[in-house]
Coordinates of C-alpha atoms and ligand atoms in Angstrom, one line a residue:
X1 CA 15.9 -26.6 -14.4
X2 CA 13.9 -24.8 -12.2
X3 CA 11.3 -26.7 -10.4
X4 CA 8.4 -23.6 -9.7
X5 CA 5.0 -24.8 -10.0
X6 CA 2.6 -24.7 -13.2
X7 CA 0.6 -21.5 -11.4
X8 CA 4.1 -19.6 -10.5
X9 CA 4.9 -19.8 -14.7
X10 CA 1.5 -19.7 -15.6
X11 CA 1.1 -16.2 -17.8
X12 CA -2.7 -15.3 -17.3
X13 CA -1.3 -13.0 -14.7
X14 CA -1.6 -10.0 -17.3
X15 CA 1.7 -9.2 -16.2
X16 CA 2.7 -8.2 -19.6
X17 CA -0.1 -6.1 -20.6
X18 CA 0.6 -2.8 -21.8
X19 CA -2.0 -1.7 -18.6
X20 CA 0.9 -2.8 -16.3
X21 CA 4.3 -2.3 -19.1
X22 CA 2.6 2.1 -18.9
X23 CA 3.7 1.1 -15.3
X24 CA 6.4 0.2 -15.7
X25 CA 7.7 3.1 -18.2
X26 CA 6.9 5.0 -16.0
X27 CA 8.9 4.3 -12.9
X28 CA 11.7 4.6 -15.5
X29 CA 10.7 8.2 -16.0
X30 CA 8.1 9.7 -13.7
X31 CA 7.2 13.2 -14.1
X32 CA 8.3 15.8 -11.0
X33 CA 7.8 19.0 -11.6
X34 CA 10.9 20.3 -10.6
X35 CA 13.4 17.0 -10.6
X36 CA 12.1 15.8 -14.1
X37 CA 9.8 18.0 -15.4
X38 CA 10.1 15.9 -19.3
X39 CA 9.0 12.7 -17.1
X40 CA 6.1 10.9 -18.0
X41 CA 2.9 11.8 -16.2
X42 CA 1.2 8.7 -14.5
X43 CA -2.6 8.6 -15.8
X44 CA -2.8 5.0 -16.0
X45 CA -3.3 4.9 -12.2
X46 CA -7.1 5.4 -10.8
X47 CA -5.8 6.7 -7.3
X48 CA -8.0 9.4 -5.9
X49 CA -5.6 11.9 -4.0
X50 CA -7.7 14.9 -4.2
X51 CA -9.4 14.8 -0.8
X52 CA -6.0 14.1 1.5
X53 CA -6.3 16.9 3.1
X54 CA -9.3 16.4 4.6
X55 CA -8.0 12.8 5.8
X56 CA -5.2 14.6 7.5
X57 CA -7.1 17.3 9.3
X58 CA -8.8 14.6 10.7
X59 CA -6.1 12.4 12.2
X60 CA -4.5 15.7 13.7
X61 CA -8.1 16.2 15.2
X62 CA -7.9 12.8 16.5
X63 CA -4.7 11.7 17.5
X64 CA -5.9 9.0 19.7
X65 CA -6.9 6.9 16.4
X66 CA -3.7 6.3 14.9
X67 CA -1.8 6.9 18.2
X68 CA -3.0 3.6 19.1
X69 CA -4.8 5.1 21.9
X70 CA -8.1 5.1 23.5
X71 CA -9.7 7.4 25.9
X72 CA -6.1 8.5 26.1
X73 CA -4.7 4.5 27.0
X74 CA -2.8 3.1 25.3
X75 CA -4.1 0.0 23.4
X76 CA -1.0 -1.2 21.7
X77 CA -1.3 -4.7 23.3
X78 CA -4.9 -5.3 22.3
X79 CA -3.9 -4.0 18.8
X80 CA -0.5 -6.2 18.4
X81 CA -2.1 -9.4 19.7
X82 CA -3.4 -12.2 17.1
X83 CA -6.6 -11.2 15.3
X84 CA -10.0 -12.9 14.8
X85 CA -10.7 -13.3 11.5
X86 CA -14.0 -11.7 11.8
X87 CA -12.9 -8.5 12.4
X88 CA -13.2 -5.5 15.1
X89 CA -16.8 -5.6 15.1
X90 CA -16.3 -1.9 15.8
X91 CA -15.2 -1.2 12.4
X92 CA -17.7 -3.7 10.4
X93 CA -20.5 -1.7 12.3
X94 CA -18.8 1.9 10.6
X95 CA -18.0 0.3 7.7
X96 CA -21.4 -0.6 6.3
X97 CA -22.8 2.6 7.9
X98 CA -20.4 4.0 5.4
X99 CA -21.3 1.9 2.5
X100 CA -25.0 3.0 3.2
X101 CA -24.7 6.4 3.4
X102 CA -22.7 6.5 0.2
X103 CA -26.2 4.9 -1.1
X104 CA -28.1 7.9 0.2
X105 CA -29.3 5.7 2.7
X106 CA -31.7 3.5 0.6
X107 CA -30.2 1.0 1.3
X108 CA -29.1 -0.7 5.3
X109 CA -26.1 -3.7 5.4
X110 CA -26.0 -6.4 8.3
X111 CA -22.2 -6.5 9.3
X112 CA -23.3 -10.4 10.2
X113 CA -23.0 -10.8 6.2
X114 CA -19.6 -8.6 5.7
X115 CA -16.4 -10.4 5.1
X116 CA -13.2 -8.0 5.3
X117 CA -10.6 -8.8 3.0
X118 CA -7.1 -7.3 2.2
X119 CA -8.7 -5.1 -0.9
X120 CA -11.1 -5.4 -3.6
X121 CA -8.1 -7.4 -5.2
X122 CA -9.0 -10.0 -2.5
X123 CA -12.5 -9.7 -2.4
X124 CA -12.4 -10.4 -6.2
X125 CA -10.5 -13.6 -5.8
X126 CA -12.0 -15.1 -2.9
X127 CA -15.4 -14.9 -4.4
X128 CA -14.0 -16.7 -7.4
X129 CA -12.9 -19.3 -5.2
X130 CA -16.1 -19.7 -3.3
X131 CA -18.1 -19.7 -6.5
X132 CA -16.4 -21.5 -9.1
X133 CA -14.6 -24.2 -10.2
X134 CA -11.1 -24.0 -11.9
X135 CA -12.3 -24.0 -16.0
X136 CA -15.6 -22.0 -15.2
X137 CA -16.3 -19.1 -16.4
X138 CA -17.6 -15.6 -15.4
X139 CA -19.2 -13.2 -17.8
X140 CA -17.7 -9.7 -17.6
X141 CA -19.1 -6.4 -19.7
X142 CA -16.1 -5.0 -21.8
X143 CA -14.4 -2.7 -21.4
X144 CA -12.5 -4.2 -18.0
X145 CA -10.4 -3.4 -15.5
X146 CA -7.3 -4.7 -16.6
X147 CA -6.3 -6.1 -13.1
X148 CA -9.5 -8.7 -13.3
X149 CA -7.3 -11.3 -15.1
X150 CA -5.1 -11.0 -12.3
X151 CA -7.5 -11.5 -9.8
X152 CA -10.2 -13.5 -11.2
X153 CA -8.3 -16.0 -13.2
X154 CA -4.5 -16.5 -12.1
X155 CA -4.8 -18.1 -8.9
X156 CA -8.3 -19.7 -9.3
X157 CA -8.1 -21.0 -12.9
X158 CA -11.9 -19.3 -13.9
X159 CA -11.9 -18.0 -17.5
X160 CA -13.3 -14.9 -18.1
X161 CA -15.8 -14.9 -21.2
X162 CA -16.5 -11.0 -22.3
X163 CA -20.0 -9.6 -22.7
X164 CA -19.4 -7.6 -25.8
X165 CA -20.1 -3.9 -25.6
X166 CA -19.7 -0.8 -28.0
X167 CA -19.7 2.8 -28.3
X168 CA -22.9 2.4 -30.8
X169 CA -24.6 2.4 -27.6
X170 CA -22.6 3.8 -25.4
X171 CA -21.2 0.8 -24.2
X172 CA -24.1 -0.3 -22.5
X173 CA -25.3 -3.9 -21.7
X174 CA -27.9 -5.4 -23.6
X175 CA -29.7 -8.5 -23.4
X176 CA -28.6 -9.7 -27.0
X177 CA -24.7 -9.4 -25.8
X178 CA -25.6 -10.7 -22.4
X179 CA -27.1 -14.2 -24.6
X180 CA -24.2 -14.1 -27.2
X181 CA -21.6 -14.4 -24.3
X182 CA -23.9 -17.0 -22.5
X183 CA -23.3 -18.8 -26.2
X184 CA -19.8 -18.0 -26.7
X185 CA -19.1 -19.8 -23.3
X186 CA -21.0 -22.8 -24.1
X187 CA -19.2 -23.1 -27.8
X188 CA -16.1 -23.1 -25.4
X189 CA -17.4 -26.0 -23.1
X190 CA -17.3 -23.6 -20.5
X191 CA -20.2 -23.7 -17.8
X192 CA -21.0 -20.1 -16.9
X193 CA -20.7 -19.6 -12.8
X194 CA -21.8 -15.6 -12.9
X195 CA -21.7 -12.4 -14.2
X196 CA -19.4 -9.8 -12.6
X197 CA -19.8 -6.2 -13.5
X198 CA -18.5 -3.5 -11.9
X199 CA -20.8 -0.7 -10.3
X200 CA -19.6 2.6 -11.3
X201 CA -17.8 1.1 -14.3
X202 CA -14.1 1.2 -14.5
X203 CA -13.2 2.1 -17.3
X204 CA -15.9 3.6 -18.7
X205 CA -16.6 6.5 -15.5
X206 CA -20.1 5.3 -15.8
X207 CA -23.1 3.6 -13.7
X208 CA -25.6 0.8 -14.2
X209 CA -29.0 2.2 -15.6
X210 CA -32.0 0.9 -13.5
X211 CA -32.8 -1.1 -17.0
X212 CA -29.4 -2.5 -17.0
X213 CA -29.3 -3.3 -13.3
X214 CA -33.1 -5.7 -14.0
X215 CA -31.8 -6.9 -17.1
X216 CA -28.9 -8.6 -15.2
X217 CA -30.7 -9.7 -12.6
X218 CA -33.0 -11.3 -14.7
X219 CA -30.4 -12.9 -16.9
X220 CA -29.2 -14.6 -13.5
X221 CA -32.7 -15.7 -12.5
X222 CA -33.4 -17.4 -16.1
X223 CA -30.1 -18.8 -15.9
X224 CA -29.5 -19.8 -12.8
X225 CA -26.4 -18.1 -12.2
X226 CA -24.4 -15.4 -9.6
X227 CA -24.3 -12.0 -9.9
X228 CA -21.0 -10.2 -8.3
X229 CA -21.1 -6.3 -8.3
X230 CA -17.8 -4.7 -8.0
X231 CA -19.4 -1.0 -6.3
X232 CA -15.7 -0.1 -5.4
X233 CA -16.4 3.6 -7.0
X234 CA -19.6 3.7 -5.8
X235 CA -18.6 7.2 -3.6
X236 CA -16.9 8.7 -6.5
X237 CA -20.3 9.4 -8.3
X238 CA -20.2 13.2 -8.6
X239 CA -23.2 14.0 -10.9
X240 CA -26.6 12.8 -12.3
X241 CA -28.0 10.0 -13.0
X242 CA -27.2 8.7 -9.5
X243 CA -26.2 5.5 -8.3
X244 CA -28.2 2.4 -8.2
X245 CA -26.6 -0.4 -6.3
X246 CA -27.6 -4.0 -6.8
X247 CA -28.8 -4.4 -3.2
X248 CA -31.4 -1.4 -3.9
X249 CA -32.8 -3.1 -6.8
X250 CA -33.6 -6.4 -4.6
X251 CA -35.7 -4.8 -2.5
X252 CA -37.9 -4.2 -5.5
X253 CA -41.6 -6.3 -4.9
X254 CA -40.6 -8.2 -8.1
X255 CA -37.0 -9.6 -6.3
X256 CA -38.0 -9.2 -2.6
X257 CA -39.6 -12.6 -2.2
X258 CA -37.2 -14.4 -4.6
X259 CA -34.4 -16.0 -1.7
X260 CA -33.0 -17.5 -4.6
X261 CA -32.0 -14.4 -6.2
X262 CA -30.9 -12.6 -2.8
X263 CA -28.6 -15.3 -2.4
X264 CA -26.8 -15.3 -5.5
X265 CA -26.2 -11.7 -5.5
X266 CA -22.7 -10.2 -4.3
X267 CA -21.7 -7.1 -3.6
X268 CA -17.7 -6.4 -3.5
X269 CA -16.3 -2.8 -1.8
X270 CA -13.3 -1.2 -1.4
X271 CA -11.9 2.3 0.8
X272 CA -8.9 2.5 -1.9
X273 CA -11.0 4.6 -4.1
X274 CA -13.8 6.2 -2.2
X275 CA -11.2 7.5 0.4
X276 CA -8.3 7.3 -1.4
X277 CA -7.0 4.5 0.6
X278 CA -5.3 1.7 -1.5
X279 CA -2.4 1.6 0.7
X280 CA -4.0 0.4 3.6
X281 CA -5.5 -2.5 1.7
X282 CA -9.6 -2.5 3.0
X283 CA -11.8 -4.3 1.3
X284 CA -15.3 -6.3 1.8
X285 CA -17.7 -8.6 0.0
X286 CA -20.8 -8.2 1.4
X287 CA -23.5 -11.5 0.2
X288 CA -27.4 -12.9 1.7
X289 CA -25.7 -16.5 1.2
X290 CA -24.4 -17.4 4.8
X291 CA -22.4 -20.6 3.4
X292 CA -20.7 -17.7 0.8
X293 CA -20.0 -15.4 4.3
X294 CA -19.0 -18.9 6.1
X295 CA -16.4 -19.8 3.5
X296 CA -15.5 -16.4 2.5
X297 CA -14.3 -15.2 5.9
X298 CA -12.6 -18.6 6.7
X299 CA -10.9 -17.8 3.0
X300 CA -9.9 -14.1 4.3
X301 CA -7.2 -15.4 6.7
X302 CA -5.0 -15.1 3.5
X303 CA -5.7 -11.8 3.7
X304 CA -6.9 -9.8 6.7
X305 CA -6.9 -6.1 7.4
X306 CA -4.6 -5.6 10.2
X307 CA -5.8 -4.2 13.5
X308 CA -4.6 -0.9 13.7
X309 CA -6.0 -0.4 10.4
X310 CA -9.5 -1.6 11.4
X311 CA -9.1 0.8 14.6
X312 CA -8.4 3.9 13.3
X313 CA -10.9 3.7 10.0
X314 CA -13.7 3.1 12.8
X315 CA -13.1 6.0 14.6
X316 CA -12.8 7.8 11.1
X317 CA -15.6 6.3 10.0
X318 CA -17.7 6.7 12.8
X319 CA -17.1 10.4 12.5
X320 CA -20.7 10.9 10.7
X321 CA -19.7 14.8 10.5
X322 CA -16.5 13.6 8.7
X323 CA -18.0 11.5 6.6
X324 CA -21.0 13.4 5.4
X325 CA -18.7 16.5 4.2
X326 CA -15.8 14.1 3.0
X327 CA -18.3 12.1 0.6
X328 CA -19.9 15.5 -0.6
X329 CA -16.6 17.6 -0.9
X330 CA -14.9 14.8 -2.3
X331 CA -17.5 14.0 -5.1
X332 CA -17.9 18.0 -6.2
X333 CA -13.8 17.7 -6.3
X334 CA -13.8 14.9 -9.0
X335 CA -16.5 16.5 -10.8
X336 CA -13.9 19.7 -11.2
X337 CA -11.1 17.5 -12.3
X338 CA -13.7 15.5 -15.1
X339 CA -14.6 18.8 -16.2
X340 CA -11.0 20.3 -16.4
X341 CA -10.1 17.3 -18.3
X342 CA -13.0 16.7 -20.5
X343 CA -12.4 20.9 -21.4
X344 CA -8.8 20.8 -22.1
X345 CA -9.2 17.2 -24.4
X346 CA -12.4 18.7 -26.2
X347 CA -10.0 22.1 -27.2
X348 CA -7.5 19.2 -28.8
X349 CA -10.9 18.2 -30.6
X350 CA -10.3 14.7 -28.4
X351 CA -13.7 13.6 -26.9
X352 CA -15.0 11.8 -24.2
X353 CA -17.8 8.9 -23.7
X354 CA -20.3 11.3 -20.9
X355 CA -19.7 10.3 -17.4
X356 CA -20.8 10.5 -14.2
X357 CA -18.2 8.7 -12.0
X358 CA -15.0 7.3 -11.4
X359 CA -11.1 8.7 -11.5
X360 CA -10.9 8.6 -15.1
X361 CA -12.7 9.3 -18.4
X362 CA -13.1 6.9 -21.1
X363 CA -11.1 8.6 -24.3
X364 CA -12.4 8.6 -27.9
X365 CA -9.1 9.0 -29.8
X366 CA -10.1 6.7 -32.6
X367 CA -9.5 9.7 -35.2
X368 CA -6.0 9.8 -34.3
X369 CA -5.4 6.4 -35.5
X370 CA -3.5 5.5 -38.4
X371 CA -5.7 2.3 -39.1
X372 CA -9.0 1.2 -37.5
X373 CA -6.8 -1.5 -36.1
X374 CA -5.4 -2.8 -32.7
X375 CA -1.6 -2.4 -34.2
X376 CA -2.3 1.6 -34.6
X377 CA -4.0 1.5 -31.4
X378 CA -0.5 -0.1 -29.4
X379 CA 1.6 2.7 -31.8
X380 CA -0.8 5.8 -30.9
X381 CA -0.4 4.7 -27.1
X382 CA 3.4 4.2 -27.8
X383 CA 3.8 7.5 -29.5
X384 CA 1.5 9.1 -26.1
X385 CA 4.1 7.2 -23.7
X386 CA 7.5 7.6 -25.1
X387 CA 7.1 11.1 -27.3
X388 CA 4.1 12.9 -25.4
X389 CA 5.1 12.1 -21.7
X390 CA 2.0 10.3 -20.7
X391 CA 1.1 6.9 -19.1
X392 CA -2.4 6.3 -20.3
X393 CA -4.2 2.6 -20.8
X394 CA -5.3 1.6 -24.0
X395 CA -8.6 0.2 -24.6
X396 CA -6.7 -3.4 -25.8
X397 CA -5.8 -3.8 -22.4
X398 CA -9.2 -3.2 -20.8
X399 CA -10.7 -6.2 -23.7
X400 CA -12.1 -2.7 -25.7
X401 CA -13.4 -4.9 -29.1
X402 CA -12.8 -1.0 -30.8
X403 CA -9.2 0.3 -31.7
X404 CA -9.0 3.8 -30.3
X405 CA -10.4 4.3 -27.2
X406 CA -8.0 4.9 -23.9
X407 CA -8.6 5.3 -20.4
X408 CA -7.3 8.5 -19.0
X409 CA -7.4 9.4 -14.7
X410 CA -7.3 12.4 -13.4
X411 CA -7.4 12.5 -9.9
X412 CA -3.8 11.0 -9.2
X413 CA -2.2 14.3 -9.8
X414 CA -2.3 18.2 -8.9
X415 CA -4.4 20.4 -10.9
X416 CA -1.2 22.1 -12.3
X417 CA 0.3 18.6 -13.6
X418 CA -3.2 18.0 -15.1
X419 CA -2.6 21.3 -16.9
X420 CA 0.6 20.3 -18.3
X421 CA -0.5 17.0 -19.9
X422 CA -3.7 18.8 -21.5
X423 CA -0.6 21.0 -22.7
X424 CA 1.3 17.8 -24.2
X425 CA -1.7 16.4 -25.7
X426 CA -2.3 19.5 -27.5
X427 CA 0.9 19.8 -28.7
X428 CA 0.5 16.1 -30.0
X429 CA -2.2 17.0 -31.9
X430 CA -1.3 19.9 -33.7
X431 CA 1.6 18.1 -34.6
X432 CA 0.1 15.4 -36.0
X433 CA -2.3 18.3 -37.4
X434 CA 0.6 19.9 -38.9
X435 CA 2.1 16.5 -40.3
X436 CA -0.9 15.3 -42.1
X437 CA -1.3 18.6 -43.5
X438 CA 2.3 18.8 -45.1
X439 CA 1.7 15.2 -46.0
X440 CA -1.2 16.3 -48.2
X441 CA 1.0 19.2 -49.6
X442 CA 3.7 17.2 -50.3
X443 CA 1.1 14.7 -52.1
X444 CA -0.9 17.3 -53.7
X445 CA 2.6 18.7 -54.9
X446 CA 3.5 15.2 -56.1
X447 CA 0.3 15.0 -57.7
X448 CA 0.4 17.8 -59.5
X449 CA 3.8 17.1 -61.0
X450 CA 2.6 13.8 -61.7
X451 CA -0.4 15.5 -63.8
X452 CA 2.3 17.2 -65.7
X453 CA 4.5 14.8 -66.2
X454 CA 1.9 12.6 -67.6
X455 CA 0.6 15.8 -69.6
X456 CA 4.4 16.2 -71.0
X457 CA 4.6 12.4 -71.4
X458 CA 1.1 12.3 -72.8
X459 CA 2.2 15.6 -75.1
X460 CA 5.5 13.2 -76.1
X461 CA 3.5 9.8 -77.2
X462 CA 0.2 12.0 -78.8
X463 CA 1.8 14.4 -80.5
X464 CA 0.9 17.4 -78.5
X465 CA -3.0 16.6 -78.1
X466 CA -4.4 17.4 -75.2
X467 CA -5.1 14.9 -72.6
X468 CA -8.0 15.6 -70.4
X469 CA -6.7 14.0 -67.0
X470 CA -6.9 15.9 -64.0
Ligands
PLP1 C1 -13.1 -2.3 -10.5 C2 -11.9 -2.6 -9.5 N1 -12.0 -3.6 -8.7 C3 -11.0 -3.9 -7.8 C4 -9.9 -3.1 -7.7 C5 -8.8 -3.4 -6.7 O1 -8.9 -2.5 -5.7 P1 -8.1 -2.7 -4.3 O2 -7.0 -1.7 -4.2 O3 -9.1 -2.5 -3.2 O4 -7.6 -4.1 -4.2 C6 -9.8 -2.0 -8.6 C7 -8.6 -1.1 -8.6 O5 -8.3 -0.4 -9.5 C8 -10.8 -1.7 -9.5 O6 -10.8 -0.7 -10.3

C-alpha cells in the first residue's frame, strides 16, 4: 500500500483534462517542419514567441545584464547569495513602471504593495490561500483557463463555482449570472470568498467592458466579497476597445473613498505572456490590503523569482526605449497573427467570437458537430488531434456550458506553420463537406429506391393503382 497523502491522490488537479491529454499527444507527435512535417501542430499552448527577437537584440546590447555584471564587475556573489524575500527593490521599481505603462499610464503602482511570486500560477494560489478557507468558494466567469483548477483548488481545497456565460451575448458577464452563481454556491453550502476573473479573458481573447468592470465591483461591495483580477494579458491588447484595468476603475469618485472596496480588490500579473517569458517564472499580485501583502510575501518563499532573474528583467525593464517599442511592436504583431488566423478559419466558413486580445481566438465550430452535445464536442476535438494534426482546447475543458466552441493560439508558432494548419483545417472541412454531401446522395439514392420500391410494392398489394407518395 502506498502511504502518499490524501492531496498527492486527490484528482482536482485537472490532470486528466483533455486541456492537458492535447499536451500530451502532442509530445508524442510534435510537428517540425522538416523532422515530422505530419506531426501535430501545438495550438493548445498560449505562449507568445513572436517578439524574441527584439528580446535578444537587447541582451546582445546589454551584455552586462545577463552576464551577471555591473558597470562591468562582476556581481556573481551578490547574485548567488540567499535572497530576501522581498525582492531586488530594483526590479519591483521596473516592474510596476512596466505594469503602468502597459495601462497607458492611467494608472501608478506602489512596489510597497507588490508581492513577487514564481508566476501567475503562484500568484493564483497564494491569493487563494490568503483569502479563503479550504471548502470556500470563488466565482469564476466561464469559459476558464483550464489550469485554474490546478491552481486555485488542488493545493488549497477552494471550489470553484462558475458564473455562467454564453455566446447569446457574447459571453459577457451579467448581473443575473453573477446572482445565479451567488445562489448556486449557497444551494451547495458553499460560502462565496470572491470573484476571480481574468482581465484580458483567456479564453475568450477579450476585455472587461467599463459596464462589466462596475458591475463586478458592485457585486463585491453588496456582497461583501474579494475581487481578484487576473490582468496577465493585459499587454497583449492589440486593438480597440482598450483596456480597463480594475485599479483604473477605483479611482472613479464613486470607489475612491470606499477603503473597503480598495482593500478587497487584487490585481494578479505575469511577464510569461506580455513578454513571452514563462520560462523564467515572474509573477506578482499587486493588493491595497497590507495584511494580504504581509501574508502574501511571507507565503512567496515557496516560490521566489531567483536573483539573476530579478537583475536582468530590471535592467530590461528599465530600458523605457525598449519597452515603449516592445509593447507597441509586439501588440501590432499579435494583431497580424489574429487577423491571419481569423482570415484563413473564416475561408473554411469557421468563425470566430470578435477579439481584441490575447494569444488565441475563441472558435465557433458548433456547425461541425454531429450532436449539440459535449460527446460530439470530445469526438470533433479527437478527430482535429489525431486525423487533422492539431492540438487545440475544447470548450469542455475551459467549463464552456455550449458544445462547439474551441480555443485556438496563434502566436506559439511561425507564420508559415500557421499557414499549414489553416491548410489542414480546410482540408477537414471540405472533407467533411464532401462526406455529408455523398451521405445525402447516397440517402437521396436510398430514398428514391425506397419510393419505388414502395411504388412496385404498392403496384403489387393495389393492383396497379397509383399511390401518391413522394
Ligand atoms: C489567465 C492565466 N492566469 C495564469 C496563468 C499562469 O501563468 P504563469 O506562467 O505566469 O504561471 C495563465 C497561463 O496560461 C493564464 O492564462
Amino acid at each position: 500500500m502506498k502511504l502518499l497523502s490524501r492531496k498527492a491522490t486527490r484528482n482536482s488537479h485537472g490532470q486528466d483534462s483533455s486541456y492537458f491529454l492535447g499536451w500530451q499527444e502532442y509530445e508524442k507527435n510534435p510537428y517540425h517542419e522538416t523532422h515530422n512535417p505530419n506531426g501535430i501542430i501545438q495550438m493548445g499552448l498560449a505562449e507568445n514567441q513572436l517578439s524574441f527577437d527584439l528580446l535578444e537584440s537587447w541582451l546582445a546590447n546589454n551584455p552586462d545584464a545577463a552576464g551577471f555584471k555591473r558597470d562591468g564587475q562582476s556581481i556573481f556573489r551578490e547574485l548567488a547569495l540567499f535572497q530576501d524575500y522581498h525582492g531586488l527593490p530594483a526590479f519591483k521599481k521596473a516592474l510596476v513602471e512596466f505594469m503602468s505603462e502597459i495601462r497607458g499610464n492611467q494608472v501608478t503602482f506602489d512596489p510597497k504593495k507588490l508581492v513577487l511570486t514564481a508566476g501567475a500560477t503562484s500568484s493564483n494560489e497564494t491569493l487563494m490561500f490568503c483569502l479563503a478557507e479550504p471548502g470556500e468558494a470563488f466565482l469564476l466567469p466561464t469559459p476558464y483557463y483550464p489550469g485554474f483548477d490546478r491552481d486555485l483548488k488542488w493545493r488549497t481545497e477552494v471550489e470553484i463555482v462558475p458564473i455562467e456565460c454564453t455566446s447569446a451575448n457574447d459571453f459577457r458577464i451579467t448581473e443575473s449570472a453573477l446572482e445565479e452563481a451567488y445562489e448556486a454556491a449557497h444551494k451547495r453550502n458553499l460560502k462565496v470568498k470572491g470573484v476571480l476573473v481574468t482581465n484580458p479573458s483567456n479564453p475568450l481573447g477579450t476585455t472587461l467592458t467599463r459596464h462589466e468592470v462596475d458591475l463586478l465591483l458592485g457585486f463585491v461591495i453588496a456582497k461583501s466579497i474579494h475581487l481578484i483580477s487576473d490582468e496577465i494579458y493585459s499587454g497583449t491588447v492589440f486593438s480597440s476597445p482598450r483596456f480597463i484595468s480594475v485599479m483604473e476603475v477605483l479611482k472613479d469618485t464613486k470607489y475612491r473613498m470606499n477603503a473597503e472596496v480598495w482593500n478587497r480588490v487584487h490585481i494578479v500579473y505575469s511577464l510569461s505572456k506580455d513578454l513571452g517569458l514563462p520560462g523564467f517564472r515572474v509573477g506578482a499580485i499587486y493588493s491595497n490590503d497590507e495584511d494580504v501583502v504581509a501574508a502574501a510575501t511571507k507565503m512567496s518563499s515557496f516560490g521566489l523569482v531567483s536573483s539573476q532573474t530579478q537583475y536582468l528583467l530590471s535592467a530590461m525593464l528599465s530600458d523605457k526605449k525598449f519597452t515603449s517599442n516592445y509593447i507597441s511592436e509586439n501588440q501590432k504583431r499579435l494583431k497580424e497573427r489574429q487577423e491571419m488566423l481569423i482570415l484563413g478559419l473564416g475561408s473554411a466558413g469557421i468563425s470566430c467570437l470578435n477579439s481584441n486580445s490575447g494569444l488565441f481566438c475563441w472558435v465557433d465550430m458548433r456547425h461541425l458537430l454531429r450532436s449539440k452535445t459535449f460527446e460530439a464536442e470530445m469526438e470533433l476535438w479527437k478527430k482535429i488531434v489525431y486525423d487533422v494534426g492539431l492540438n487545440i482546447s475544447p470548450g469542455l475543458s475551459c467549463h464552456c456550458n455550449e458544445p462547439g466552441w474551441f480555443r485556438v493560439c496563434f502566436a506559439n508558432m511561425s507564420a508559415e506553420t500557421l499557414n499549414l494548419a489553416i491548410e489542414r483545417i480546410k482540408r477537414f472541412v471540405q472533407l467533411i463537406e464532401i462526406n455529408n454531401n455523398s451521405k445525402k446522395n447516397h440517402q437521396s439514392t436510398k430514398n428514391s429506391r425506397r419510393r419505388s420500391l414502395t411504388k412496385w410494392v404498392f403496384r403489387l398489394s393495389f393492383d396497379g393503382r397509383e399511390s401518391d407518395e413522394r
